[in-house]
Coordinates of C-alpha atoms and ligand atoms in Angstrom, one line a residue:
M1 CA 0.0 0.0 0.0
A2 CA 1.1 3.6 -0.5
S3 CA 0.1 7.2 -0.3
V4 CA -0.4 9.2 -3.5
S5 CA 0.6 12.8 -3.7
L6 CA 0.0 15.3 -6.5
E7 CA 1.9 18.6 -6.5
K8 CA 0.8 21.3 -8.9
V9 CA -0.2 18.7 -11.4
Q10 CA -1.3 20.3 -14.7
K11 CA -2.6 19.2 -18.1
N12 CA -2.6 21.2 -21.3
Y13 CA -3.5 20.1 -24.8
G14 CA -1.6 22.7 -26.8
T15 CA -2.9 26.0 -25.4
L16 CA -6.0 24.3 -23.9
N17 CA -5.6 24.0 -20.2
V18 CA -7.8 21.1 -18.9
L19 CA -6.4 20.7 -15.4
E20 CA -5.1 23.6 -13.4
A21 CA -2.4 23.0 -10.8
V22 CA -4.0 20.2 -8.7
D23 CA -2.6 19.7 -5.2
L24 CA -3.8 16.6 -3.5
E25 CA -2.5 14.3 -0.7
I26 CA -4.1 10.9 -0.6
A27 CA -3.2 8.9 2.6
D28 CA -2.1 5.3 2.6
G29 CA -5.3 3.2 2.7
E30 CA -7.6 6.1 1.9
F31 CA -10.6 5.8 -0.5
V32 CA -10.8 9.1 -2.4
V33 CA -13.5 9.9 -4.9
L34 CA -13.0 12.4 -7.7
V35 CA -16.4 13.8 -8.7
G36 CA -17.7 16.5 -11.0
P37 CA -19.7 17.0 -14.2
S38 CA -18.7 15.6 -17.6
G39 CA -15.6 17.1 -19.0
C40 CA -14.2 18.5 -15.7
G41 CA -11.0 16.5 -15.9
K42 CA -11.6 13.5 -13.6
S43 CA -10.5 10.8 -16.0
T44 CA -7.5 12.9 -17.2
L45 CA -6.3 13.2 -13.6
L46 CA -6.8 9.5 -12.9
R47 CA -5.0 8.6 -16.1
M48 CA -2.1 10.8 -15.2
I49 CA -1.8 8.9 -11.8
A50 CA -1.9 5.7 -13.8
G51 CA 0.8 6.9 -16.2
L52 CA -1.5 6.6 -19.3
E53 CA -1.5 10.4 -19.8
E54 CA 1.5 12.6 -19.8
I55 CA 1.8 15.3 -17.1
S56 CA 2.3 18.9 -18.5
A57 CA 3.7 20.2 -15.2
G58 CA 4.0 19.2 -11.6
E59 CA 4.9 16.0 -9.8
I60 CA 3.1 12.8 -8.9
R61 CA 4.4 10.5 -6.1
I62 CA 3.2 7.0 -5.3
G63 CA 4.6 6.2 -1.8
E64 CA 8.0 8.0 -1.7
R65 CA 8.7 7.5 -5.4
V66 CA 8.3 10.2 -8.0
V67 CA 6.5 8.4 -10.9
N68 CA 6.4 11.2 -13.5
D69 CA 8.7 9.2 -15.8
V70 CA 7.7 5.7 -14.6
A71 CA 5.9 3.5 -17.1
P72 CA 2.3 2.5 -16.2
K73 CA 3.2 -1.2 -15.7
D74 CA 6.0 -0.2 -13.3
R75 CA 3.8 2.0 -11.1
D76 CA 2.3 -0.9 -9.1
I77 CA -1.3 0.3 -9.7
A78 CA -4.3 -1.6 -11.0
M79 CA -7.1 0.2 -12.9
V80 CA -10.7 -0.8 -13.3
F81 CA -12.7 0.9 -16.2
Q82 CA -16.3 1.4 -17.1
S83 CA -15.7 -1.0 -20.1
Y84 CA -14.6 -4.2 -18.5
A85 CA -12.2 -4.9 -21.3
L86 CA -12.1 -8.7 -20.6
Y87 CA -10.6 -11.0 -23.1
P88 CA -13.6 -12.7 -24.8
H89 CA -11.8 -16.0 -25.6
M90 CA -10.5 -16.5 -22.1
D91 CA -12.5 -17.9 -19.2
V92 CA -12.9 -16.0 -15.9
A93 CA -9.9 -17.7 -14.3
A94 CA -7.6 -16.9 -17.2
N95 CA -8.9 -13.3 -17.4
M96 CA -8.2 -12.8 -13.7
G97 CA -4.8 -14.4 -13.8
F98 CA -3.6 -13.0 -17.1
S99 CA -1.4 -10.2 -15.7
L100 CA 0.3 -12.7 -13.4
A101 CA 0.8 -15.1 -16.3
L102 CA 2.4 -12.3 -18.3
R103 CA 4.8 -11.7 -15.5
K104 CA 5.7 -15.4 -15.5
T105 CA 4.3 -16.1 -12.1
D106 CA 4.2 -19.8 -11.5
K107 CA 0.9 -21.6 -12.1
Q108 CA 0.2 -22.6 -8.5
A109 CA 0.7 -19.1 -7.2
I110 CA -1.6 -17.8 -9.9
D111 CA -4.3 -20.4 -8.9
T112 CA -4.0 -19.4 -5.3
R113 CA -4.3 -15.7 -6.0
V114 CA -7.2 -16.1 -8.4
G115 CA -8.9 -18.5 -6.0
G116 CA -8.6 -15.9 -3.2
A117 CA -10.0 -13.1 -5.3
A118 CA -12.8 -15.3 -6.6
D119 CA -13.7 -16.1 -3.0
R120 CA -13.9 -12.5 -2.0
L121 CA -16.0 -11.6 -5.1
G122 CA -18.3 -14.7 -5.1
L123 CA -16.9 -15.8 -8.4
N124 CA -15.9 -19.4 -7.5
K125 CA -18.6 -21.1 -9.4
L126 CA -18.0 -19.0 -12.5
L127 CA -14.3 -19.5 -13.0
A128 CA -14.7 -21.7 -16.1
R129 CA -17.2 -19.4 -17.9
L130 CA -16.4 -17.1 -20.8
P131 CA -17.2 -13.4 -20.4
R132 CA -20.2 -13.6 -22.8
Q133 CA -21.7 -16.2 -20.4
L134 CA -21.8 -13.6 -17.6
S135 CA -24.2 -10.8 -16.5
G136 CA -22.9 -7.2 -16.5
G137 CA -22.5 -7.3 -12.7
Q138 CA -20.5 -10.5 -12.9
R139 CA -18.3 -9.1 -15.6
Q140 CA -17.6 -6.1 -13.5
R141 CA -16.7 -8.3 -10.7
V142 CA -14.2 -10.2 -12.9
A143 CA -12.7 -6.9 -13.9
M144 CA -12.2 -6.1 -10.2
G145 CA -10.9 -9.6 -9.6
R146 CA -8.3 -9.0 -12.2
A147 CA -7.2 -5.9 -10.3
I148 CA -7.2 -7.6 -6.9
V149 CA -5.0 -10.5 -7.9
R150 CA -2.2 -8.1 -8.8
D151 CA -2.2 -6.9 -5.2
P152 CA -1.3 -3.4 -6.3
K153 CA -0.3 -0.5 -4.1
V154 CA -3.2 1.6 -5.5
F155 CA -6.5 0.9 -7.1
L156 CA -7.7 3.4 -9.7
F157 CA -11.4 3.2 -10.8
D158 CA -12.9 5.2 -13.6
E159 CA -16.7 5.1 -13.4
P160 CA -16.7 1.3 -13.0
L161 CA -20.4 1.0 -12.3
S162 CA -21.7 3.2 -15.1
N163 CA -22.8 0.3 -17.3
L164 CA -24.9 -1.3 -14.7
D165 CA -28.6 -0.7 -14.0
A166 CA -29.5 1.4 -11.0
K167 CA -30.2 -1.4 -8.6
L168 CA -27.0 -3.3 -9.4
R169 CA -25.0 -0.1 -9.2
V170 CA -26.2 0.4 -5.6
H171 CA -25.4 -3.2 -4.8
M172 CA -21.9 -3.0 -6.3
R173 CA -21.0 0.2 -4.6
T174 CA -21.6 -1.4 -1.3
E175 CA -19.5 -4.4 -2.4
I176 CA -16.6 -2.2 -3.5
K177 CA -16.8 -0.3 -0.2
A178 CA -16.8 -3.6 1.8
L179 CA -13.9 -4.8 -0.3
H180 CA -12.0 -1.7 0.5
Q181 CA -12.7 -2.2 4.2
Q182 CA -11.1 -5.7 4.0
L183 CA -8.2 -4.9 1.7
K184 CA -7.5 -1.3 2.8
T185 CA -5.7 -0.6 -0.5
T186 CA -5.4 3.1 -1.3
S187 CA -8.1 3.8 -3.9
V188 CA -8.9 6.7 -6.2
Y189 CA -12.4 6.4 -7.7
V190 CA -13.8 8.6 -10.5
T191 CA -17.6 9.2 -10.8
H192 CA -20.0 11.9 -11.9
D193 CA -22.5 10.6 -9.5
Q194 CA -22.6 12.6 -6.2
T195 CA -24.5 9.8 -4.4
E196 CA -21.7 7.3 -5.3
A197 CA -19.2 9.9 -4.0
M198 CA -21.1 10.5 -0.8
T199 CA -21.6 6.8 0.0
M200 CA -18.2 5.5 -0.9
A201 CA -15.6 8.1 -0.1
D202 CA -13.4 8.8 2.9
R203 CA -12.8 12.1 1.2
I204 CA -14.3 13.6 -1.9
V205 CA -12.6 15.9 -4.4
V206 CA -15.1 18.1 -6.2
M207 CA -13.9 19.3 -9.6
H208 CA -15.3 21.7 -12.1
D209 CA -13.7 22.9 -15.3
G210 CA -10.3 21.4 -14.5
V211 CA -10.2 23.2 -11.1
V212 CA -10.5 21.4 -7.7
Q213 CA -13.3 23.2 -5.9
Q214 CA -13.1 21.6 -2.5
V215 CA -11.7 18.5 -0.8
G216 CA -13.3 17.0 2.3
A217 CA -15.2 14.3 4.0
P218 CA -18.7 13.8 2.6
L219 CA -20.5 15.5 5.4
E220 CA -18.0 18.3 5.6
L221 CA -18.8 19.1 2.0
Y222 CA -22.5 18.8 2.6
D223 CA -22.5 21.0 5.7
H224 CA -19.9 23.5 4.7
P225 CA -19.7 23.8 0.9
S226 CA -17.1 26.4 0.1
N227 CA -18.9 27.8 -2.9
T228 CA -22.2 27.6 -4.8
F229 CA -20.9 25.0 -7.2
V230 CA -20.1 22.5 -4.5
A231 CA -23.3 23.4 -2.6
G232 CA -25.4 22.7 -5.7
F233 CA -23.5 19.6 -6.8
I234 CA -23.5 17.7 -3.5
G235 CA -26.9 16.7 -2.2
S236 CA -30.0 15.4 -3.9
P237 CA -32.5 17.0 -4.3
G238 CA -30.1 19.9 -4.6
M239 CA -29.8 23.0 -2.5
N240 CA -32.2 25.9 -3.2
F241 CA -30.6 29.2 -4.0
L242 CA -32.4 32.5 -3.5
P243 CA -31.1 36.0 -4.1
A244 CA -31.5 38.3 -1.1
T245 CA -30.5 41.5 0.5
I246 CA -29.2 41.8 4.1
K247 CA -31.1 43.8 6.7
R248 CA -29.1 44.3 9.8
S249 CA -30.1 46.2 13.0
A250 CA -28.8 46.1 16.6
D251 CA -31.0 43.1 17.5
F252 CA -31.5 41.0 14.4
V253 CA -30.1 40.1 11.0
A254 CA -32.2 38.9 8.2
A255 CA -32.0 38.0 4.5
I256 CA -34.8 39.8 2.6
L257 CA -36.0 37.9 -0.5
A258 CA -37.1 39.5 -3.7
D259 CA -40.7 39.8 -2.6
G260 CA -39.9 41.1 0.9
Q261 CA -40.3 37.8 2.8
K262 CA -37.4 37.3 5.2
L263 CA -35.2 34.6 6.5
P264 CA -33.2 34.7 9.8
V265 CA -29.4 35.0 9.5
L266 CA -26.8 34.2 12.2
A267 CA -25.6 37.5 13.7
S268 CA -22.0 36.2 13.7
L269 CA -21.8 36.3 9.9
P270 CA -19.8 39.1 8.4
V271 CA -22.6 40.8 6.4
S272 CA -23.8 44.4 6.6
E273 CA -27.0 46.2 5.9
G274 CA -27.7 46.3 2.2
D275 CA -25.3 43.5 1.2
K276 CA -26.5 41.4 -1.7
V277 CA -26.2 37.7 -1.0
T278 CA -27.2 34.3 -2.4
V279 CA -29.1 32.3 0.3
G280 CA -28.6 28.5 0.1
L281 CA -31.1 26.3 1.8
R282 CA -31.3 22.6 1.6
P283 CA -34.7 21.1 0.9
E284 CA -34.8 19.3 4.3
H285 CA -34.1 22.6 6.1
L286 CA -37.4 24.2 4.9
H287 CA -40.0 23.2 7.4
V288 CA -43.8 23.1 6.8
A289 CA -45.1 24.9 9.9
G290 CA -48.5 26.6 10.5
D291 CA -46.7 29.5 12.1
G292 CA -43.9 29.7 9.5
D293 CA -42.7 33.2 8.5
M294 CA -42.8 32.5 4.8
S295 CA -45.5 31.5 2.5
A296 CA -45.1 29.6 -0.8
E297 CA -47.4 28.2 -3.5
V298 CA -47.2 24.5 -4.0
E299 CA -46.7 23.5 -7.7
V300 CA -45.7 19.8 -7.8
V301 CA -45.9 17.1 -5.2
E302 CA -43.7 13.9 -5.3
P303 CA -44.7 11.3 -2.8
L304 CA -41.9 8.7 -2.3
G305 CA -43.4 6.8 0.5
L306 CA -40.6 7.1 3.0
S307 CA -40.5 10.8 2.3
T308 CA -42.3 13.5 0.3
Q309 CA -40.7 16.2 -1.7
F310 CA -42.6 19.1 -3.2
Y311 CA -41.8 22.0 -5.4
A312 CA -43.2 25.4 -4.5
R313 CA -42.9 29.0 -5.6
L314 CA -41.1 31.2 -3.0
A315 CA -40.3 34.9 -3.8
G316 CA -40.9 34.2 -7.5
Q317 CA -38.6 31.2 -7.6
Q318 CA -39.1 27.4 -7.6
I319 CA -37.8 25.7 -4.5
C320 CA -37.8 22.1 -3.3
V321 CA -39.0 21.1 0.1
F322 CA -38.2 17.7 1.5
V323 CA -40.3 16.2 4.3
M324 CA -39.7 12.8 6.0
G325 CA -42.9 10.8 5.9
R326 CA -46.0 12.2 4.3
V327 CA -47.4 15.7 4.1
A328 CA -50.9 16.7 3.1
V329 CA -50.2 19.3 0.4
K330 CA -51.4 19.5 -3.1
P331 CA -50.7 21.7 -6.1
G332 CA -52.3 25.2 -5.7
D333 CA -52.0 25.1 -1.8
T334 CA -50.4 27.9 0.0
V335 CA -48.0 26.5 2.6
R336 CA -46.3 28.3 5.5
L337 CA -42.6 27.5 5.7
S338 CA -39.9 28.2 8.3
A339 CA -36.1 27.9 8.4
T340 CA -33.5 28.2 11.1
A341 CA -30.7 30.7 10.9
S342 CA -28.0 28.0 11.5
D343 CA -29.2 26.1 8.5
L344 CA -28.8 29.0 6.1
H345 CA -25.8 29.1 3.8
L346 CA -24.8 32.5 2.5
F347 CA -22.7 33.0 -0.6
D348 CA -21.3 36.0 -2.4
P349 CA -23.5 36.3 -5.5
E350 CA -20.6 37.5 -7.6
T351 CA -17.8 35.1 -6.8
G352 CA -20.1 32.2 -5.5
Q353 CA -17.8 31.9 -2.5
R354 CA -19.2 31.0 0.9
I355 CA -19.6 33.8 3.4
N356 CA -18.3 32.5 6.8
Ligands
ATP401 N1 -6.8 14.6 -26.6 C1 -7.5 15.7 -26.1 N2 -7.3 16.9 -26.8 C2 -8.0 18.0 -26.3 N3 -8.8 18.0 -25.3 C3 -9.0 16.9 -24.6 C4 -8.3 15.7 -25.0 N4 -8.7 14.7 -24.2 C5 -9.6 15.2 -23.3 N5 -9.8 16.6 -23.6 C6 -10.6 17.5 -22.8 O1 -10.2 17.5 -21.5 C7 -11.3 17.7 -20.6 C8 -11.3 16.7 -19.5 O2 -11.6 15.4 -20.0 P1 -11.9 14.2 -19.1 O3 -12.0 13.0 -20.0 O4 -10.8 14.2 -18.1 O5 -13.3 14.5 -18.4 P2 -14.1 13.7 -17.4 O6 -14.3 14.6 -16.2 O7 -13.6 12.4 -17.2 O8 -15.5 13.6 -18.1 P3 -16.6 12.4 -18.2 O9 -17.4 12.5 -17.0 O10 -17.4 12.8 -19.4 O11 -15.8 11.2 -18.4 C9 -12.5 17.7 -21.5 O12 -13.0 19.0 -21.7 C10 -12.0 17.1 -22.8 O13 -12.7 17.6 -23.9
MG402 MG1 -14.2 10.4 -17.6

């Protein structure tokens, strides 16, 4: 096992800069998830760690060793991709043992390693099958098995679950997490799915347009997003954003919405009378309450059984409200809503940065 550290790692294609000076320290045994929308540079960064993509500037270390000029096969990493890339004419056992066979590992050692990985992944009964005789989830497991038998210092995953249906994806992410808890191999996992990131990661790296926006534990990002991008990206349903103006007097601070309705603001926040702000409020932090200070018009109701979410118009904008259990509202209703000052996030409307 090993740590991975990136120092000012950059990627340009000609004059096009797709990754801007990324600094990241991944601890030995940590599971780090790179997340962000399509095109933000996740795969590029992962492929640079793997050695499949040249680094335009900066330094990558795996353990103590600088690997900038080390060939992928000598980096002691194993990669699992979205496309499983199994050899179609080889059975499961041969697919899993292939990299060891290439390295002239003796037959008995290969069998032991493959058997061990198959045990962990529940593939014992499938070792003699060809890839085309497997389901998608089983193929994905073989791809993971192939990585495990190499006993690498670092696992690199690039959207390994994207080809699976929703239910299997949820199942497999639990399996990968459980596997990591057993093996404790340093892992870097790329996904565009914030739920996958939240559920699997020790730490999440949120990226946007080739720039790291924030690095932190899942709930750190959820509770203290450093800007509106992270605030909007992490959490589902997403955070509501409302433009507001600060009203500050000796005994209270409030954010006044476009139509004059107001939200309480913590007095400790560095905002002054007249400041323009963006208020961020998570759907579960808007409470339906008979004596709520705000009123909103219900537009769409989504009953999910365990919970209910509904969309309503507040100060001219559509907002989402999340309620555990059931709530008796229907389109056209006017509901009273309340929120607590400590649940409000304030952002600078120009820079998008959090106001702390
Ligand atoms: N060979 C190339 N030449 C020029 N630009 C490239 C090249 N390869 C990738 N890019 C650009 O680099 C950026 C990052 O690509 P990358 O594949 O890392 O994104 P990603 O975050 O993995 O996206 P996705 O979620 O769609 O896989 C994209 O804007 C892409 O268009
Ligand atoms: Mg990608």
